[in-house]
Amino acid sequence: MKSPRIAVVGAGANGAGIGADLARAGLNVAFIEQWPAHVEAMRKNGVQVVMPDETQVTPVRVHHVCEVASLRETYDIVFVAVKAYDTRWACELIKPLVEPDGLVVGLQNGMTIDDVAAIVGPERTMGAVIEVTSNLFEPGVVVRQTPPKGSWFAIGAVDPSAEGREDEVAQCLRHAGTVEISEDIRSAKWMKLVVNAAEFLPSAILGLPLAEAIDTPGIREIMAASGVEAVHTALALGRRLVSILGKSRVEANDPDQYAMSLLDAVLSKWTLPDTRVAVLQDWMKGRRGEGDDINGLIVRERRRLGGRAPVNESLIEIAARIERGELAPAPSNADLLRSLVKT
């Protein structure tokens, strides 16, 4: 079997770190990235990945987004690692360069699989769950807090037409972490969304690393309430409680407890004292976060089902104030958050 031609669309913290692992393994990888300074730094010096125990510098082949229209090579596997809200345009961008029998994989938070499938076709779509902790503030330099031995992925087909091809993707990603094949990738992605709903906005609104945020009085209760709303939304949509993050036990008879046990798994295994969630990193860069694609999705789905998710509604409203510049992420917002849950 020939080595696949791979593209990583969105070579930010996760995309560049994972792509570097694949390149170091000898795979044929091209990066496509929208931050010009980052592209030029990687072209000049390679991508530097700083991990707890070592720093790796990997030469990589990287293209500016504006250069894609002039590319002539095509790709067998495309990893889309842009923000959830950028998924559709990124898939449209790369679609002409995906082989007819190629696969497109959303290495993202949020429920982006239907966006991918709508553009490239369900037969070319592979769903993924990702647990990697990293950040990128300096062009060309990824700080990866979970090296490959601590990173985790799940891969699964979203349509019967793609079933049986999961291992094509898994073989590549095993150079970047532990990979599991999921028979129900939609449910697996909802379980990860439960975790993200609990951790993302509460800690970002406080402007604190995740570990500090959850130790702030009353905040764990907010995270629990958000996660519980998320898990019950998933169940109402017909999704199942499934194992993710390598957990062997699923509290099938206690979805509320399972929501918190997933968060505890992330806190114990993937969270360092200075780990900041993706939304806070985006706000620190002056970018909008993915709150509307995580907590906002829960709110929209509950409304569509005729119900409400009041904690997530309030979190989205506070996040919107921050993104409009009316409020700053700060520990002083703790009282605002605590008011969301009656004691």
Coordinates of C-alpha atoms in Angstrom, one line a residue:
M1 CA 0.0 0.0 0.0
K2 CA 1.4 3.4 -1.0
S3 CA 2.1 6.0 1.6
P4 CA -0.9 8.5 1.6
R5 CA -0.4 12.1 0.7
I6 CA -1.6 14.1 3.7
A7 CA -2.7 17.7 4.2
V8 CA -3.2 19.4 7.5
V9 CA -5.6 22.3 7.0
G10 CA -5.1 24.6 10.0
A11 CA -1.6 24.2 11.3
G12 CA -2.2 25.9 14.7
A13 CA -1.3 24.4 18.0
N14 CA -2.9 21.0 17.5
G15 CA -2.6 20.8 13.7
A16 CA 1.1 21.8 13.7
G17 CA 2.0 19.5 16.6
I18 CA 0.2 16.5 15.2
G19 CA 1.4 17.2 11.7
A20 CA 5.0 17.4 13.0
D21 CA 4.6 13.9 14.4
L22 CA 3.4 12.5 11.1
A23 CA 6.3 14.3 9.2
R24 CA 8.8 12.9 11.7
A25 CA 7.4 9.4 11.0
G26 CA 8.3 9.9 7.4
L27 CA 4.8 10.5 6.1
N28 CA 4.2 12.9 3.1
V29 CA 2.6 15.8 4.9
A30 CA 1.7 19.4 3.7
F31 CA 0.6 22.1 6.1
I32 CA -2.0 24.7 5.0
E33 CA -2.2 27.7 7.4
Q34 CA -3.8 31.1 7.5
W35 CA -1.5 33.0 9.9
P36 CA 1.2 34.5 7.6
A37 CA 3.9 35.0 10.3
H38 CA 3.4 31.4 11.5
V39 CA 3.8 30.1 7.9
E40 CA 7.0 32.0 7.3
A41 CA 8.5 31.0 10.7
M42 CA 7.8 27.3 9.9
R43 CA 9.3 27.7 6.4
K44 CA 12.4 29.2 7.8
N45 CA 13.0 27.2 10.9
G46 CA 10.6 24.3 10.9
V47 CA 8.0 23.8 13.6
Q48 CA 9.3 23.8 17.1
V49 CA 7.3 21.6 19.5
V50 CA 8.0 22.2 23.1
M51 CA 6.9 19.3 25.3
P52 CA 7.4 18.7 29.1
D53 CA 10.4 16.4 28.6
E54 CA 11.9 17.5 25.2
T55 CA 11.7 20.0 22.4
Q56 CA 11.6 18.8 18.8
V57 CA 12.2 20.8 15.7
T58 CA 10.8 19.3 12.5
P59 CA 11.3 20.7 9.0
V60 CA 7.8 20.9 7.3
R61 CA 6.3 21.8 3.9
V62 CA 3.8 24.6 4.5
H63 CA 1.5 26.7 2.3
H64 CA -0.3 29.9 2.9
V65 CA -4.1 29.7 2.5
C66 CA -3.8 32.1 -0.5
E67 CA -1.5 29.6 -2.3
V68 CA -4.0 26.7 -2.3
A69 CA -5.6 27.7 -5.6
S70 CA -2.2 27.2 -7.3
L71 CA -1.4 23.8 -5.8
R72 CA -1.5 20.8 -8.2
E73 CA -0.9 17.9 -5.8
T74 CA -3.9 16.1 -4.4
Y75 CA -4.4 14.4 -1.1
D76 CA -5.5 11.0 0.2
I77 CA -6.2 12.1 3.8
V78 CA -7.0 15.6 4.9
F79 CA -7.0 16.6 8.6
V80 CA -9.0 19.7 9.2
A81 CA -7.8 21.3 12.4
V82 CA -9.3 24.8 12.1
K83 CA -11.7 26.3 14.6
A84 CA -15.2 24.7 14.4
Y85 CA -16.7 27.9 13.0
D86 CA -14.2 27.8 10.1
T87 CA -14.9 24.3 9.1
R88 CA -17.2 24.9 6.1
W89 CA -14.9 27.3 4.3
A90 CA -11.8 25.2 5.0
C91 CA -13.5 22.1 3.5
E92 CA -14.6 24.1 0.4
L93 CA -11.0 25.3 0.1
I94 CA -9.5 21.9 0.1
K95 CA -12.3 20.0 -1.6
P96 CA -10.8 20.3 -5.2
L97 CA -7.6 18.7 -4.0
V98 CA -9.1 15.7 -2.2
E99 CA -8.8 12.5 -4.2
P100 CA -12.1 10.9 -5.3
D101 CA -11.5 8.1 -2.8
G102 CA -9.8 10.4 -0.2
L103 CA -10.9 11.0 3.4
V104 CA -11.4 14.2 5.3
V105 CA -11.1 14.1 9.0
G106 CA -12.2 16.9 11.4
L107 CA -9.6 17.0 14.2
Q108 CA -11.8 19.4 16.1
N109 CA -14.0 20.1 19.1
G110 CA -17.7 20.5 18.4
M111 CA -20.1 18.6 16.1
T112 CA -18.4 19.5 12.8
I113 CA -18.9 16.1 11.1
D114 CA -22.1 17.1 9.3
D115 CA -20.4 20.3 8.0
V116 CA -17.6 18.2 6.6
A117 CA -19.9 15.6 5.1
A118 CA -22.1 18.2 3.5
I119 CA -19.2 19.6 1.5
V120 CA -17.0 16.6 0.7
G121 CA -19.6 13.9 0.9
P122 CA -20.3 11.3 3.7
E123 CA -18.4 8.6 1.8
R124 CA -15.2 10.8 2.3
T125 CA -15.9 11.9 5.8
M126 CA -14.3 10.4 8.9
G127 CA -15.3 11.7 12.4
A128 CA -12.8 12.1 15.1
V129 CA -12.5 12.9 18.8
I130 CA -9.3 14.6 20.0
E131 CA -7.8 15.1 23.4
V132 CA -4.5 17.0 23.1
T133 CA -3.4 20.0 25.2
S134 CA -1.4 22.6 23.5
N135 CA -1.0 26.3 22.7
L136 CA 0.5 28.5 20.1
F137 CA 1.3 32.2 20.8
E138 CA 4.6 32.6 19.0
P139 CA 4.9 31.9 15.3
G140 CA 6.5 28.6 14.6
V141 CA 6.5 27.5 18.3
V142 CA 3.9 25.0 19.6
V143 CA 3.8 24.3 23.3
R144 CA 2.4 20.8 23.6
Q145 CA 1.6 19.9 27.1
T146 CA 0.5 16.4 26.2
P147 CA 3.2 14.7 24.0
P148 CA 2.2 11.7 21.8
K149 CA 2.4 9.2 24.7
G150 CA -0.3 11.3 26.4
S151 CA -2.5 12.2 23.5
W152 CA -5.7 10.4 22.6
F153 CA -8.0 10.1 19.5
A154 CA -11.1 8.3 18.4
I155 CA -11.9 7.7 14.8
G156 CA -15.1 6.5 13.2
A157 CA -17.1 6.6 10.0
V158 CA -20.1 8.8 9.9
D159 CA -21.8 6.9 7.1
P160 CA -21.9 3.2 6.1
S161 CA -20.2 4.2 2.8
A162 CA -17.0 4.9 4.7
E163 CA -17.1 2.1 7.2
G164 CA -14.1 -0.2 7.1
R165 CA -11.7 2.6 6.3
E166 CA -11.1 3.9 9.8
D167 CA -7.7 2.2 10.1
E168 CA -6.3 4.2 7.1
V169 CA -6.6 7.3 9.3
A170 CA -5.7 5.5 12.6
Q171 CA -2.4 4.3 11.2
C172 CA -1.4 7.9 10.6
L173 CA -2.6 9.2 13.9
R174 CA -0.9 6.5 15.9
H175 CA 2.3 8.5 15.3
A176 CA 0.7 11.3 17.3
G177 CA -1.1 9.4 20.1
T178 CA -3.3 6.5 21.2
V179 CA -6.1 5.9 18.7
E180 CA -9.3 4.0 19.3
I181 CA -11.8 3.0 16.6
S182 CA -15.3 4.1 17.5
E183 CA -18.4 2.3 16.3
D184 CA -20.6 5.3 17.2
I185 CA -18.5 8.4 16.5
R186 CA -21.5 10.8 16.9
S187 CA -22.1 9.6 20.4
A188 CA -18.3 9.8 21.1
K189 CA -18.2 13.3 19.9
W190 CA -21.1 14.3 22.0
M191 CA -19.4 12.8 25.1
K192 CA -16.4 15.0 24.3
L193 CA -18.7 18.0 23.8
V194 CA -20.1 17.3 27.3
V195 CA -16.6 17.8 28.7
N196 CA -15.9 20.9 26.6
A197 CA -19.2 22.5 27.6
A198 CA -18.3 22.0 31.3
E199 CA -14.7 23.3 31.1
F200 CA -14.5 25.8 28.3
L201 CA -16.7 28.8 29.1
P202 CA -16.6 28.7 32.9
S203 CA -12.8 28.7 33.1
A204 CA -12.4 31.2 30.2
I205 CA -14.9 33.7 31.7
L206 CA -12.7 33.7 34.8
G207 CA -9.6 34.2 32.7
L208 CA -7.9 31.4 34.7
P209 CA -6.1 28.2 33.9
L210 CA -8.5 25.3 34.1
A211 CA -7.0 23.9 37.4
E212 CA -7.4 27.2 39.1
A213 CA -10.9 27.8 37.8
I214 CA -12.2 24.5 39.1
D215 CA -10.7 25.2 42.5
T216 CA -12.6 28.6 42.7
P217 CA -15.5 28.2 45.1
G218 CA -18.7 27.4 43.4
I219 CA -17.2 26.9 39.9
R220 CA -17.2 23.2 39.9
E221 CA -20.9 23.3 40.5
I222 CA -21.3 25.5 37.4
M223 CA -19.2 23.1 35.3
A224 CA -21.3 20.2 36.6
A225 CA -24.6 21.9 35.7
S226 CA -23.3 22.8 32.2
G227 CA -22.1 19.2 31.6
V228 CA -25.3 17.7 32.9
E229 CA -27.4 19.8 30.6
A230 CA -25.1 18.7 27.7
V231 CA -25.3 15.0 28.5
H232 CA -29.1 15.0 28.8
T233 CA -29.3 16.9 25.5
A234 CA -27.2 14.2 23.9
L235 CA -29.5 11.5 25.3
A236 CA -32.6 13.4 24.1
L237 CA -31.1 13.4 20.6
G238 CA -30.7 9.6 20.6
R239 CA -27.0 9.6 21.4
R240 CA -25.6 7.0 23.8
L241 CA -23.2 7.2 26.8
V242 CA -20.1 5.7 25.3
S243 CA -16.5 5.3 26.5
I244 CA -14.0 8.0 25.5
L245 CA -10.6 9.2 26.7
G246 CA -9.7 5.6 27.4
K247 CA -12.2 5.2 30.2
S248 CA -13.2 1.6 30.7
R249 CA -16.3 2.3 32.8
V250 CA -19.4 4.1 31.6
E251 CA -21.9 5.0 34.3
A252 CA -24.8 4.1 32.0
N253 CA -27.4 4.3 34.8
D254 CA -26.2 7.7 36.0
P255 CA -25.6 10.2 33.2
D256 CA -25.0 13.1 35.6
Q257 CA -22.2 11.2 37.2
Y258 CA -20.7 10.2 33.9
A259 CA -20.6 13.8 32.8
M260 CA -18.5 14.7 35.8
S261 CA -16.3 11.6 35.6
L262 CA -15.4 12.6 32.0
L263 CA -14.4 16.1 33.3
D264 CA -12.4 14.5 36.1
A265 CA -10.6 12.3 33.6
V266 CA -9.5 15.4 31.6
L267 CA -8.5 17.2 34.8
S268 CA -6.4 14.3 36.1
K269 CA -4.7 13.3 32.9
W270 CA -4.6 16.2 30.5
T271 CA -4.5 19.3 32.7
L272 CA -1.3 20.9 33.9
P273 CA -1.3 23.8 36.4
D274 CA -1.0 26.4 33.5
T275 CA -3.4 24.7 31.0
R276 CA -5.7 27.2 29.5
V277 CA -8.8 26.1 27.5
A278 CA -9.0 26.9 23.8
V279 CA -11.6 29.6 24.3
L280 CA -9.4 31.5 26.7
Q281 CA -6.4 31.2 24.4
D282 CA -8.5 32.7 21.6
W283 CA -9.7 35.6 23.7
M284 CA -6.1 36.3 24.8
K285 CA -5.3 36.6 21.0
G286 CA -8.3 38.8 20.4
R287 CA -10.2 36.1 18.5
R288 CA -13.6 34.8 19.1
G289 CA -13.9 31.5 20.8
E290 CA -15.8 28.3 20.0
G291 CA -18.4 28.8 22.7
D292 CA -21.3 29.1 20.2
D293 CA -20.2 25.8 18.7
I294 CA -20.1 24.0 22.0
N295 CA -22.4 25.5 24.6
G296 CA -24.4 27.3 22.0
L297 CA -25.1 24.0 20.2
I298 CA -26.6 22.6 23.4
V299 CA -28.8 25.6 23.7
R300 CA -30.0 25.3 20.1
E301 CA -30.7 21.6 20.3
R302 CA -32.6 21.9 23.5
R303 CA -34.8 24.6 22.0
R304 CA -35.3 22.5 18.9
L305 CA -36.5 19.7 21.2
G306 CA -38.9 22.1 23.0
G307 CA -36.8 22.6 26.1
R308 CA -34.1 24.8 27.6
A309 CA -30.5 24.6 28.8
P310 CA -30.5 27.7 31.1
V311 CA -27.0 27.4 32.5
N312 CA -25.5 27.1 29.0
E313 CA -27.8 29.9 27.8
S314 CA -26.3 32.2 30.5
L315 CA -22.7 31.1 29.8
I316 CA -23.2 32.0 26.1
E317 CA -24.6 35.4 27.1
I318 CA -21.6 36.2 29.3
A319 CA -19.2 35.0 26.6
A320 CA -20.9 37.3 24.1
R321 CA -20.4 40.3 26.4
I322 CA -16.7 39.4 26.6
E323 CA -16.4 39.2 22.9
R324 CA -18.2 42.5 22.4
G325 CA -15.7 44.1 24.8
E326 CA -18.3 44.9 27.5
L327 CA -16.7 42.5 30.1
A328 CA -13.2 41.2 30.5
P329 CA -12.3 37.6 31.4
A330 CA -11.3 37.9 35.1
P331 CA -11.6 36.0 38.4
S332 CA -14.0 38.8 39.5
N333 CA -16.6 37.2 37.3
A334 CA -16.9 34.3 39.8
D335 CA -19.9 35.9 41.5
L336 CA -21.6 36.3 38.1
L337 CA -21.1 32.6 37.4
R338 CA -22.1 31.5 40.9
S339 CA -25.4 33.3 40.4
L340 CA -26.3 30.9 37.6
V341 CA -26.8 27.9 40.0
K342 CA -29.1 28.2 43.0
T343 CA -27.7 26.7 46.1

